[in-house]
Amino acid sequence: MGYRLSGHLHFCISGGKVIFLDAAADRYFALPAKADTAFQRLFLKAGPMTPSERAALGLMEDLGYLKEDLEGTEALSPCLCEVDIAHGPVREKAQVSFQLVLLALFYQLLTSVLLKTRSFLAVTNMLRRVEVQHAARRGRCATEIISAVAGAFHKTRFLLRSSDRCLTRSIGFALCCCRLGVRPAVVLGVRTNPFAAHCWVQLEGQVAYDDVGQAERFTPIMVI
């Protein structure tokens, strides 16, 4: 018998520990030591479990984190997302239009309102819908558009406080790019000791926008 994660759970291994993100509840959490060991043994398929480890998995079932996968079609797997550090972030375009700067401001303010009035899951679903609506708009190459949007976002920093706004700025960045026909990935990452979470934007593995330049220090846990 196999297992699959429930609903909107995502996980990664950071600092040797399993970290979960419940996208529906908008929260991160870790497991007690015994349950952590059992879960890692489960998805790594590292041999038989002890009775206490099986009991820990049973508790995870009771809590709704795990469900039986009777058909064995859904393998447990952490977030698979590489950060291409070697090529560095996409270079910001120095000269951008005033219209694009206004667009960057608009999408950051819109995202800020959405994250305060809607659930995180609803906002991510909206981002996916916007991607479909504007899929055919691209007129320039993706890298050129990303570079221009990055330059526009840089010019908004003096108007909008940047600290603790990585999620707002990253989703706003992706929405702005979607409007122009490019859909970058929004990546959420975590680290431990001490725990911290961060968010940035990637295009085909290369960092496209990271407002504090910290992406390489975090382990990806979810890609939107």
Short mmCIF file of C-alpha atoms in Angstrom, two decimals:
data_model
loop_
_atom_site.label_atom_id
_atom_site.label_comp_id
_atom_site.label_asym_id
_atom_site.label_seq_id
_atom_site.Cartn_x
_atom_site.Cartn_y
_atom_site.Cartn_z
CA MET A 1 0.00 0.00 0.00
CA GLY A 2 1.25 3.47 -0.90
CA TYR A 3 0.47 6.94 0.33
CA ARG A 4 -0.15 10.32 -1.22
CA LEU A 5 -0.22 13.78 0.27
CA SER A 6 -3.58 15.28 1.02
CA GLY A 7 -5.04 18.19 -0.88
CA HIS A 8 -2.79 21.17 -1.14
CA LEU A 9 0.20 19.98 0.88
CA HIS A 10 3.72 20.54 -0.45
CA PHE A 11 7.00 19.53 1.16
CA CYS A 12 10.77 19.72 0.91
CA ILE A 13 13.81 18.62 2.91
CA SER A 14 15.71 21.53 4.43
CA GLY A 15 18.48 21.11 6.97
CA GLY A 16 17.69 17.39 7.13
CA LYS A 17 14.10 18.06 8.22
CA VAL A 18 10.80 17.70 6.40
CA ILE A 19 9.03 21.05 6.07
CA PHE A 20 5.43 21.20 4.85
CA LEU A 21 3.44 24.01 3.29
CA ASP A 22 -0.33 23.75 3.54
CA ALA A 23 -1.35 26.05 0.69
CA ALA A 24 -5.03 25.90 1.65
CA ALA A 25 -4.36 26.95 5.26
CA ASP A 26 -1.47 29.26 4.29
CA ARG A 27 0.93 27.88 6.89
CA TYR A 28 4.24 26.06 7.19
CA PHE A 29 4.84 23.29 9.69
CA ALA A 30 7.33 20.58 10.64
CA LEU A 31 6.79 17.12 12.10
CA PRO A 32 7.83 15.70 15.46
CA ALA A 33 11.14 13.83 15.25
CA LYS A 34 9.66 10.32 15.06
CA ALA A 35 7.10 11.29 12.43
CA ASP A 36 9.81 13.11 10.45
CA THR A 37 11.95 9.97 10.40
CA ALA A 38 8.99 7.83 9.37
CA PHE A 39 7.95 10.17 6.58
CA GLN A 40 11.47 10.38 5.16
CA ARG A 41 11.75 6.60 5.26
CA LEU A 42 8.40 6.39 3.48
CA PHE A 43 9.15 8.63 0.51
CA LEU A 44 12.77 7.44 0.22
CA LYS A 45 11.53 3.82 0.38
CA ALA A 46 14.34 3.12 2.84
CA GLY A 47 13.30 -0.28 4.11
CA PRO A 48 10.78 -1.53 6.67
CA MET A 49 9.52 0.70 9.46
CA THR A 50 9.49 0.16 13.17
CA PRO A 51 6.13 -0.12 14.96
CA SER A 52 6.56 3.40 16.36
CA GLU A 53 7.24 4.79 12.88
CA ARG A 54 4.13 3.07 11.51
CA ALA A 55 2.17 4.56 14.40
CA ALA A 56 3.52 8.00 13.50
CA LEU A 57 2.32 7.59 9.91
CA GLY A 58 -1.05 6.48 11.26
CA LEU A 59 -1.27 9.71 13.21
CA MET A 60 -0.48 11.66 10.04
CA GLU A 61 -3.39 9.85 8.38
CA ASP A 62 -5.66 10.73 11.29
CA LEU A 63 -4.64 14.38 10.99
CA GLY A 64 -5.42 14.32 7.28
CA TYR A 65 -1.87 14.84 6.02
CA LEU A 66 -1.60 11.46 4.31
CA LYS A 67 -4.11 9.34 2.42
CA GLU A 68 -3.86 5.78 1.20
CA ASP A 69 -3.00 5.48 -2.47
CA LEU A 70 -4.55 2.12 -3.24
CA GLU A 71 -3.58 2.27 -6.92
CA GLY A 72 -0.02 3.41 -6.20
CA THR A 73 -0.11 6.01 -8.97
CA GLU A 74 1.07 9.08 -7.03
CA ALA A 75 4.63 8.85 -5.73
CA LEU A 76 5.56 11.03 -2.77
CA SER A 77 8.08 13.56 -3.98
CA PRO A 78 9.44 16.83 -2.60
CA CYS A 79 9.31 20.01 -4.65
CA LEU A 80 11.57 19.58 -7.68
CA CYS A 81 12.84 23.00 -8.71
CA GLU A 82 16.43 23.95 -9.48
CA VAL A 83 17.82 27.43 -8.96
CA ASP A 84 20.38 28.26 -11.64
CA ILE A 85 22.88 30.24 -9.57
CA ALA A 86 25.67 30.07 -12.17
CA HIS A 87 23.87 32.37 -14.61
CA GLY A 88 22.73 34.82 -11.93
CA PRO A 89 19.51 36.81 -12.06
CA VAL A 90 18.10 38.25 -15.27
CA ARG A 91 19.66 41.68 -15.81
CA GLU A 92 17.27 44.57 -15.12
CA LYS A 93 16.62 46.90 -18.03
CA ALA A 94 17.79 50.39 -17.04
CA GLN A 95 15.42 52.38 -19.25
CA VAL A 96 11.75 51.43 -19.02
CA SER A 97 8.58 53.24 -19.96
CA PHE A 98 6.56 55.22 -17.44
CA GLN A 99 3.56 53.10 -18.45
CA LEU A 100 5.36 49.92 -17.41
CA VAL A 101 6.34 51.45 -14.05
CA LEU A 102 2.67 52.30 -13.45
CA LEU A 103 1.76 48.73 -14.40
CA ALA A 104 4.31 47.41 -11.90
CA LEU A 105 2.83 49.63 -9.18
CA PHE A 106 -0.70 48.55 -10.05
CA TYR A 107 0.02 44.83 -9.85
CA GLN A 108 1.88 45.14 -6.55
CA LEU A 109 -0.98 47.11 -5.00
CA LEU A 110 -3.52 44.69 -6.47
CA THR A 111 -1.63 41.69 -5.11
CA SER A 112 -1.34 43.31 -1.69
CA VAL A 113 -5.12 43.78 -1.55
CA LEU A 114 -5.79 40.25 -2.82
CA LEU A 115 -3.52 38.64 -0.23
CA LYS A 116 -5.32 40.56 2.53
CA THR A 117 -8.85 39.81 1.32
CA ARG A 118 -8.56 36.34 -0.23
CA SER A 119 -6.90 33.09 0.69
CA PHE A 120 -3.42 32.32 -0.58
CA LEU A 121 -4.86 29.42 -2.58
CA ALA A 122 -7.43 31.68 -4.26
CA VAL A 123 -4.68 34.10 -5.29
CA THR A 124 -2.55 31.33 -6.79
CA ASN A 125 -5.56 30.01 -8.71
CA MET A 126 -6.20 33.52 -10.04
CA LEU A 127 -2.58 33.71 -11.24
CA ARG A 128 -3.09 30.51 -13.22
CA ARG A 129 -6.28 31.90 -14.79
CA VAL A 130 -4.53 35.14 -15.79
CA GLU A 131 -1.82 33.05 -17.45
CA VAL A 132 -4.42 31.41 -19.69
CA GLN A 133 -6.17 34.70 -20.51
CA HIS A 134 -2.99 36.42 -21.71
CA ALA A 135 -1.15 33.41 -23.17
CA ALA A 136 -1.14 34.76 -26.74
CA ARG A 137 -0.05 38.36 -26.06
CA ARG A 138 3.73 38.02 -26.25
CA GLY A 139 5.32 40.16 -28.95
CA ARG A 140 8.94 40.20 -27.73
CA CYS A 141 11.25 37.50 -26.42
CA ALA A 142 10.58 36.33 -22.88
CA THR A 143 13.95 37.45 -21.49
CA GLU A 144 13.49 40.97 -22.87
CA ILE A 145 10.06 41.25 -21.23
CA ILE A 146 11.34 39.89 -17.91
CA SER A 147 14.25 42.35 -18.01
CA ALA A 148 11.93 45.29 -18.64
CA VAL A 149 9.51 44.27 -15.87
CA ALA A 150 12.43 43.80 -13.45
CA GLY A 151 13.61 47.32 -14.28
CA ALA A 152 10.12 48.70 -13.70
CA PHE A 153 9.81 46.93 -10.35
CA HIS A 154 13.19 48.29 -9.29
CA LYS A 155 11.93 51.83 -9.89
CA THR A 156 8.95 51.23 -7.58
CA ARG A 157 11.10 50.38 -4.56
CA PHE A 158 11.20 53.97 -3.34
CA LEU A 159 7.38 54.08 -3.34
CA LEU A 160 6.60 50.72 -1.77
CA ARG A 161 8.34 49.36 1.31
CA SER A 162 10.23 46.25 0.20
CA SER A 163 10.87 44.49 3.54
CA ASP A 164 8.68 41.44 4.13
CA ARG A 165 6.99 41.94 0.77
CA CYS A 166 8.64 39.17 -1.22
CA LEU A 167 5.36 37.27 -1.76
CA THR A 168 3.47 40.39 -2.80
CA ARG A 169 6.22 41.56 -5.13
CA SER A 170 6.80 38.11 -6.65
CA ILE A 171 3.13 37.42 -7.42
CA GLY A 172 2.71 41.00 -8.64
CA PHE A 173 5.76 40.52 -10.87
CA ALA A 174 4.30 37.31 -12.33
CA LEU A 175 0.91 38.97 -12.93
CA CYS A 176 2.61 41.87 -14.71
CA CYS A 177 4.59 39.46 -16.89
CA CYS A 178 1.43 37.47 -17.68
CA ARG A 179 -0.19 40.70 -18.88
CA LEU A 180 2.69 40.95 -21.37
CA GLY A 181 2.44 37.30 -22.45
CA VAL A 182 5.20 35.69 -20.35
CA ARG A 183 4.52 33.33 -17.46
CA PRO A 184 7.48 32.98 -15.08
CA ALA A 185 7.35 30.64 -12.10
CA VAL A 186 6.77 31.97 -8.60
CA VAL A 187 8.89 29.88 -6.22
CA LEU A 188 8.37 29.61 -2.47
CA GLY A 189 11.35 28.39 -0.46
CA VAL A 190 12.27 27.71 3.16
CA ARG A 191 15.31 27.26 5.33
CA THR A 192 15.79 26.04 8.90
CA ASN A 193 17.91 26.93 11.95
CA PRO A 194 16.28 29.41 12.24
CA PHE A 195 13.19 28.87 10.13
CA ALA A 196 12.56 31.44 7.42
CA ALA A 197 10.53 31.54 4.21
CA HIS A 198 11.17 33.48 1.03
CA CYS A 199 9.65 33.93 -2.42
CA TRP A 200 11.15 34.80 -5.79
CA VAL A 201 10.50 34.53 -9.53
CA GLN A 202 12.22 32.23 -12.03
CA LEU A 203 12.16 31.80 -15.77
CA GLU A 204 13.31 28.36 -16.94
CA GLY A 205 15.39 27.84 -13.81
CA GLN A 206 17.09 31.23 -13.89
CA VAL A 207 16.24 33.74 -11.17
CA ALA A 208 14.19 36.45 -12.87
CA TYR A 209 13.35 38.57 -9.85
CA ASP A 210 14.46 38.31 -6.23
CA ASP A 211 14.04 41.50 -4.26
CA VAL A 212 16.63 40.62 -1.61
CA GLY A 213 18.97 38.37 -3.60
CA GLN A 214 18.56 35.39 -1.28
CA ALA A 215 17.10 32.66 -3.49
CA GLU A 216 20.15 30.38 -3.36
CA ARG A 217 19.90 30.19 0.45
CA PHE A 218 16.43 28.62 0.38
CA THR A 219 15.11 25.19 -0.57
CA PRO A 220 12.13 25.37 -2.94
CA ILE A 221 8.93 23.95 -1.44
CA MET A 222 6.26 25.08 -3.92
CA VAL A 223 6.18 26.39 -7.48
CA ILE A 224 3.20 28.37 -8.71
#
